[in-house]
């Protein structure tokens, strides 16, 4: 499976902070926002990832993350010249996806919870056609809403309904087979003038090929797209990291998955040795008994990633 991170848009809800920078490069406590979705895809075992942004901002993401080799993965970049909705990310990435399955993630989404990596890897392993992730919210009328039966079979999807049929919102993480590209090509713009991801998901639902994975108690999902939610996300990360483990630490994840060596981890930390993030990486590399590689199928039991990496 390949991965796509959509990091485009104007970021108008975060103005004036985004007047000179893409919102997905803003800090969520101690690291850029883009680190969080990238960590999710890495923990899911996805090593080929495309980042989509505006022509003005793509070079900044490339400068920050490079080709991914420092993390033992492959990163590619594409421009979204005009924002026309989430499904556009699929058509932009058509050549990249090819005949593979794909995980599409919005770059302002943050996931955390013990067991999330296992849930995600199982969803990817058992994935057939299309899968969405549902999260219970207090205000479902603000989101796309998924309704399902007692067997967790999807019954309906609605975009920001006045009278929601459930209180489970559809998060910004989606799994698709390669047919999603052609489905996206055939979608018509909504009244907002954009292609809607809910309309794409409804096509799979029509065929009885849409699954839902529910994120229950103990999971956190945040959309850091407003000033308030960005602040709340930073506070959440700060509090959660009090145990001494970092969330969405890409180099740590790469190290424990065996993508990079102990020396590479240390050298990366050395470039930032004057701050807490760099010192954290160096400390991990210096631990005499730290285990470099961990079986991905039991990653949630990892003494470090089980707490620090399961965003």
Coordinates of C-alpha atoms in Angstrom, one line a residue:
X1 CA 0.0 0.0 0.0
X2 CA 1.1 3.5 -0.8
X3 CA 0.4 6.7 1.1
X4 CA -0.8 10.2 0.2
X5 CA -0.8 13.2 2.6
X6 CA -2.9 16.1 1.4
X7 CA -1.2 19.3 2.7
X8 CA -2.7 21.9 0.4
X9 CA -5.4 24.5 1.0
X10 CA -5.2 28.2 1.8
X11 CA -5.3 27.7 5.6
X12 CA -7.7 30.7 5.9
X13 CA -9.1 29.5 9.2
X14 CA -5.6 30.0 10.7
X15 CA -4.9 33.5 9.3
X16 CA -2.9 35.6 9.9
X17 CA -0.6 32.8 11.1
X18 CA -0.8 31.2 7.6
X19 CA -0.4 34.4 5.6
X20 CA 3.2 33.5 4.9
X21 CA 3.4 29.7 5.5
X22 CA 1.4 26.6 4.9
X23 CA -0.6 25.6 8.0
X24 CA 0.8 22.1 7.9
X25 CA 4.3 23.5 8.7
X26 CA 3.0 25.3 11.8
X27 CA 4.2 23.9 15.1
X28 CA 2.1 21.4 17.1
X29 CA 4.0 21.8 20.3
X30 CA 7.5 20.6 19.5
X31 CA 7.3 19.6 15.8
X32 CA 5.7 20.6 12.5
X33 CA 2.1 19.5 12.0
X34 CA 3.2 17.4 8.9
X35 CA 5.1 15.1 11.2
X36 CA 1.9 13.7 12.7
X37 CA 0.2 12.3 9.6
X38 CA 3.6 11.1 8.3
X39 CA 4.2 9.2 11.6
X40 CA 0.8 7.5 11.2
X41 CA 1.6 6.2 7.7
X42 CA 5.0 5.0 8.8
X43 CA 3.6 3.1 11.8
X44 CA 1.1 1.6 9.3
X45 CA 4.1 0.1 7.5
X46 CA 3.8 2.4 4.5
X47 CA 7.2 3.4 3.0
X48 CA 6.2 5.0 -0.3
X49 CA 4.5 8.3 0.4
X50 CA 3.5 11.3 -1.7
X51 CA 3.0 14.8 -0.2
X52 CA 0.6 17.1 -2.1
X53 CA 0.7 20.8 -1.5
X54 CA 0.5 24.1 -3.4
X55 CA 3.2 25.1 -5.9
X56 CA 4.5 27.8 -3.5
X57 CA 4.7 25.4 -0.5
X58 CA 5.9 22.1 -2.0
X59 CA 9.5 23.3 -2.0
X60 CA 9.3 24.0 1.7
X61 CA 8.1 20.4 2.5
X62 CA 10.9 19.1 0.3
X63 CA 13.4 21.2 2.2
X64 CA 12.1 19.9 5.5
X65 CA 11.8 16.2 4.7
X66 CA 13.9 15.7 1.6
X67 CA 13.4 12.4 -0.3
X68 CA 12.8 10.5 2.9
X69 CA 16.1 8.6 2.9
X70 CA 17.0 9.9 6.3
X71 CA 14.0 8.1 7.6
X72 CA 14.4 5.0 5.5
X73 CA 11.3 5.7 3.4
X74 CA 10.6 7.2 -0.1
X75 CA 8.9 10.6 -0.3
X76 CA 7.6 12.2 -3.5
X77 CA 5.9 15.5 -4.0
X78 CA 3.2 16.9 -6.3
X79 CA 1.5 20.3 -6.7
X80 CA -2.2 20.9 -6.2
X81 CA -2.5 24.1 -8.3
X82 CA -6.0 24.8 -7.4
X83 CA -7.8 23.3 -4.4
X84 CA -10.8 21.3 -5.7
X85 CA -11.5 19.0 -2.8
X86 CA -10.0 16.0 -1.1
X87 CA -10.6 13.4 -4.0
X88 CA -8.5 15.6 -6.2
X89 CA -5.5 14.2 -4.3
X90 CA -6.2 10.8 -5.9
X91 CA -6.3 12.0 -9.5
X92 CA -3.1 14.1 -8.9
X93 CA -1.4 10.9 -7.7
X94 CA -2.7 8.6 -10.4
X95 CA 0.7 7.6 -11.7
X96 CA 2.1 7.2 -8.2
X97 CA -0.8 4.9 -7.1
X98 CA -0.8 2.8 -10.2
X99 CA -2.5 -0.5 -9.4
X100 CA -1.7 -0.4 -5.7
X101 CA -4.0 0.2 -2.7
X102 CA -3.6 3.6 -1.1
X103 CA -4.0 5.3 2.3
X104 CA -5.1 8.9 1.9
X105 CA -4.6 11.2 5.0
X106 CA -5.3 14.9 5.6
X107 CA -2.2 16.6 7.0
X108 CA -4.0 18.4 9.8
X109 CA -5.3 15.2 11.4
X110 CA -3.7 13.9 14.6
X111 CA -4.4 10.4 16.0
X112 CA -3.2 9.0 19.3
X113 CA -4.1 5.9 21.4
X114 CA -2.7 2.7 22.8
X115 CA -3.5 0.1 20.2
X116 CA -4.0 2.5 17.3
X117 CA -1.0 1.1 15.3
X118 CA -2.4 -2.5 15.6
X119 CA -5.8 -1.3 14.6
X120 CA -4.4 0.5 11.6
X121 CA -2.1 -2.4 10.5
X122 CA -5.0 -4.9 10.8
X123 CA -7.2 -2.6 8.7
X124 CA -4.5 -2.3 6.1
X125 CA -3.8 -6.1 6.1
X126 CA -7.5 -6.9 5.8
X127 CA -8.4 -4.1 3.5
X128 CA -10.3 -5.0 0.3
X129 CA -12.0 -1.9 -1.2
X130 CA -12.6 1.2 1.0
X131 CA -12.3 1.8 4.7
X132 CA -13.1 4.9 6.8
X133 CA -12.3 5.5 10.4
X134 CA -15.1 6.6 12.7
X135 CA -14.7 8.6 15.9
X136 CA -17.5 9.6 18.3
X137 CA -18.0 13.4 18.6
X138 CA -20.3 15.7 20.5
X139 CA -21.2 17.8 17.5
X140 CA -21.5 15.3 14.5
X141 CA -23.4 18.0 12.5
X142 CA -20.0 19.6 11.8
X143 CA -18.6 16.5 10.1
X144 CA -19.2 13.7 7.6
X145 CA -21.2 11.2 9.6
X146 CA -21.2 7.4 9.3
X147 CA -24.1 5.2 10.3
X148 CA -23.6 1.5 10.8
X149 CA -25.5 -1.6 12.1
X150 CA -24.7 -3.9 15.0
X151 CA -22.3 -5.8 12.8
X152 CA -20.4 -2.6 12.1
X153 CA -21.6 -2.6 8.5
X154 CA -22.0 0.9 7.0
X155 CA -25.6 1.8 6.3
X156 CA -25.3 5.5 5.4
X157 CA -23.0 8.5 5.0
X158 CA -24.0 12.1 5.3
X159 CA -22.0 15.3 5.0
X160 CA -22.7 17.7 7.8
X161 CA -26.3 16.6 8.3
X162 CA -28.8 18.8 10.3
X163 CA -30.1 15.7 12.0
X164 CA -27.2 13.2 12.3
X165 CA -28.1 9.5 12.3
X166 CA -25.1 8.7 14.5
X167 CA -22.5 10.6 16.5
X168 CA -19.6 9.0 14.7
X169 CA -17.6 11.4 12.5
X170 CA -15.6 10.2 9.6
X171 CA -11.9 11.1 10.3
X172 CA -9.4 12.3 7.7
X173 CA -7.8 8.9 7.1
X174 CA -9.1 6.7 4.3
X175 CA -8.0 3.4 2.7
X176 CA -8.9 2.7 -0.9
X177 CA -8.2 0.2 -3.7
X178 CA -6.8 1.6 -6.9
X179 CA -10.3 2.1 -8.4
X180 CA -10.6 5.2 -6.2
X181 CA -8.8 7.2 -8.9
X182 CA -11.3 6.5 -11.6
X183 CA -14.2 7.1 -9.2
X184 CA -12.7 10.5 -8.3
X185 CA -12.5 11.4 -11.9
X186 CA -16.2 10.9 -12.4
X187 CA -17.3 13.0 -9.4
X188 CA -19.2 16.2 -9.9
X189 CA -18.5 19.3 -7.8
X190 CA -20.9 20.0 -4.9
X191 CA -22.6 23.3 -4.2
X192 CA -19.3 24.4 -2.6
X193 CA -17.7 24.0 -6.0
X194 CA -15.5 21.1 -4.7
X195 CA -15.3 17.4 -5.1
X196 CA -16.5 15.8 -1.9
X197 CA -14.8 12.8 -0.3
X198 CA -18.2 11.7 1.1
X199 CA -19.5 11.4 -2.5
X200 CA -16.5 9.1 -3.3
X201 CA -17.2 7.0 -0.2
X202 CA -20.9 6.7 -1.2
X203 CA -19.9 5.1 -4.4
X204 CA -18.2 2.3 -2.5
X205 CA -21.2 2.1 -0.1
X206 CA -23.5 1.7 -3.1
X207 CA -21.6 -1.4 -4.0
X208 CA -21.5 -2.7 -0.4
X209 CA -17.8 -2.3 -0.3
X210 CA -17.3 0.3 2.4
X211 CA -16.0 -0.7 5.8
X212 CA -15.7 1.3 9.0
X213 CA -13.1 1.0 11.8
X214 CA -14.3 2.6 15.0
X215 CA -11.9 4.4 17.3
X216 CA -13.4 3.9 20.7
X217 CA -12.5 4.9 24.3
X218 CA -8.8 5.7 24.8
X219 CA -8.3 7.1 21.4
X220 CA -7.9 10.8 20.5
X221 CA -8.5 12.3 17.1
X222 CA -7.9 16.0 16.5
X223 CA -8.3 18.2 13.5
X224 CA -5.8 21.1 14.0
X225 CA -7.4 23.4 11.4
X226 CA -8.4 26.3 13.6
X227 CA -6.7 28.4 16.2
X228 CA -8.5 26.8 19.0
X229 CA -8.0 23.2 17.8
X230 CA -4.3 23.9 17.1
X231 CA -3.8 25.2 20.6
X232 CA -5.7 22.2 22.1
X233 CA -3.6 19.8 20.0
X234 CA -0.4 21.4 21.3
X235 CA -1.6 21.2 24.8
X236 CA -2.5 17.5 24.4
X237 CA 0.9 16.6 23.0
X238 CA 2.6 18.5 25.8
X239 CA 0.7 16.7 28.5
X240 CA 1.0 13.3 26.9
X241 CA 4.7 13.7 26.5
X242 CA 5.2 14.2 30.3
X243 CA 6.1 10.5 30.6
X244 CA 9.2 11.3 28.7
X245 CA 8.1 9.7 25.4
X246 CA 7.6 11.8 22.3
X247 CA 4.6 11.6 19.9
X248 CA 5.2 11.5 16.2
X249 CA 9.0 11.4 16.5
X250 CA 9.8 10.2 13.0
X251 CA 13.4 9.3 13.6
X252 CA 12.5 7.2 16.6
X253 CA 9.8 5.3 14.7
X254 CA 12.3 4.7 11.8
X255 CA 14.9 3.4 14.2
X256 CA 12.6 1.0 16.1
X257 CA 11.2 -0.3 12.8
X258 CA 14.7 -1.0 11.5
X259 CA 14.6 1.6 8.8
X260 CA 17.7 3.5 10.0
X261 CA 20.7 2.5 12.1
X262 CA 21.7 3.6 15.6
X263 CA 24.5 5.7 14.1
X264 CA 22.0 7.4 11.8
X265 CA 19.7 8.1 14.7
X266 CA 22.5 9.6 16.7
X267 CA 23.8 11.8 13.9
X268 CA 20.3 13.1 13.3
X269 CA 20.0 14.0 16.9
X270 CA 23.5 15.6 16.8
X271 CA 22.2 18.2 14.3
X272 CA 19.7 19.4 16.9
X273 CA 21.7 18.8 20.1
X274 CA 20.8 22.2 21.5
X275 CA 17.2 21.4 21.9
X276 CA 15.1 18.7 23.6
X277 CA 14.2 16.9 20.4
X278 CA 17.8 16.4 19.3
X279 CA 18.8 15.3 22.8
X280 CA 15.9 12.9 22.9
X281 CA 17.2 11.1 19.7
X282 CA 20.7 11.0 21.1
X283 CA 19.6 9.5 24.4
X284 CA 17.7 6.7 22.5
X285 CA 20.8 5.9 20.4
X286 CA 23.0 5.9 23.5
X287 CA 20.9 3.4 25.4
X288 CA 23.0 0.2 25.6
X289 CA 20.0 -2.1 25.6
X290 CA 17.6 -0.3 23.2
X291 CA 16.2 -2.7 20.7
X292 CA 16.6 -1.4 17.2
X293 CA 14.0 -3.6 15.3
X294 CA 10.6 -4.5 16.6
X295 CA 8.1 -6.9 15.0
X296 CA 5.5 -4.6 13.3
X297 CA 2.7 -7.0 14.2
X298 CA 3.4 -6.4 17.9
X299 CA 4.4 -2.7 17.7
X300 CA 1.9 -1.6 20.3
X301 CA 3.7 -3.7 22.9
X302 CA 7.0 -1.9 22.1
X303 CA 8.2 -0.2 25.4
X304 CA 8.7 3.0 23.5
X305 CA 6.4 3.1 20.5
X306 CA 3.5 1.5 22.4
X307 CA 3.2 4.8 24.2
X308 CA 5.1 7.3 22.1
X309 CA 4.3 6.5 18.5
X310 CA 0.7 5.4 18.2
X311 CA -0.8 8.7 17.1

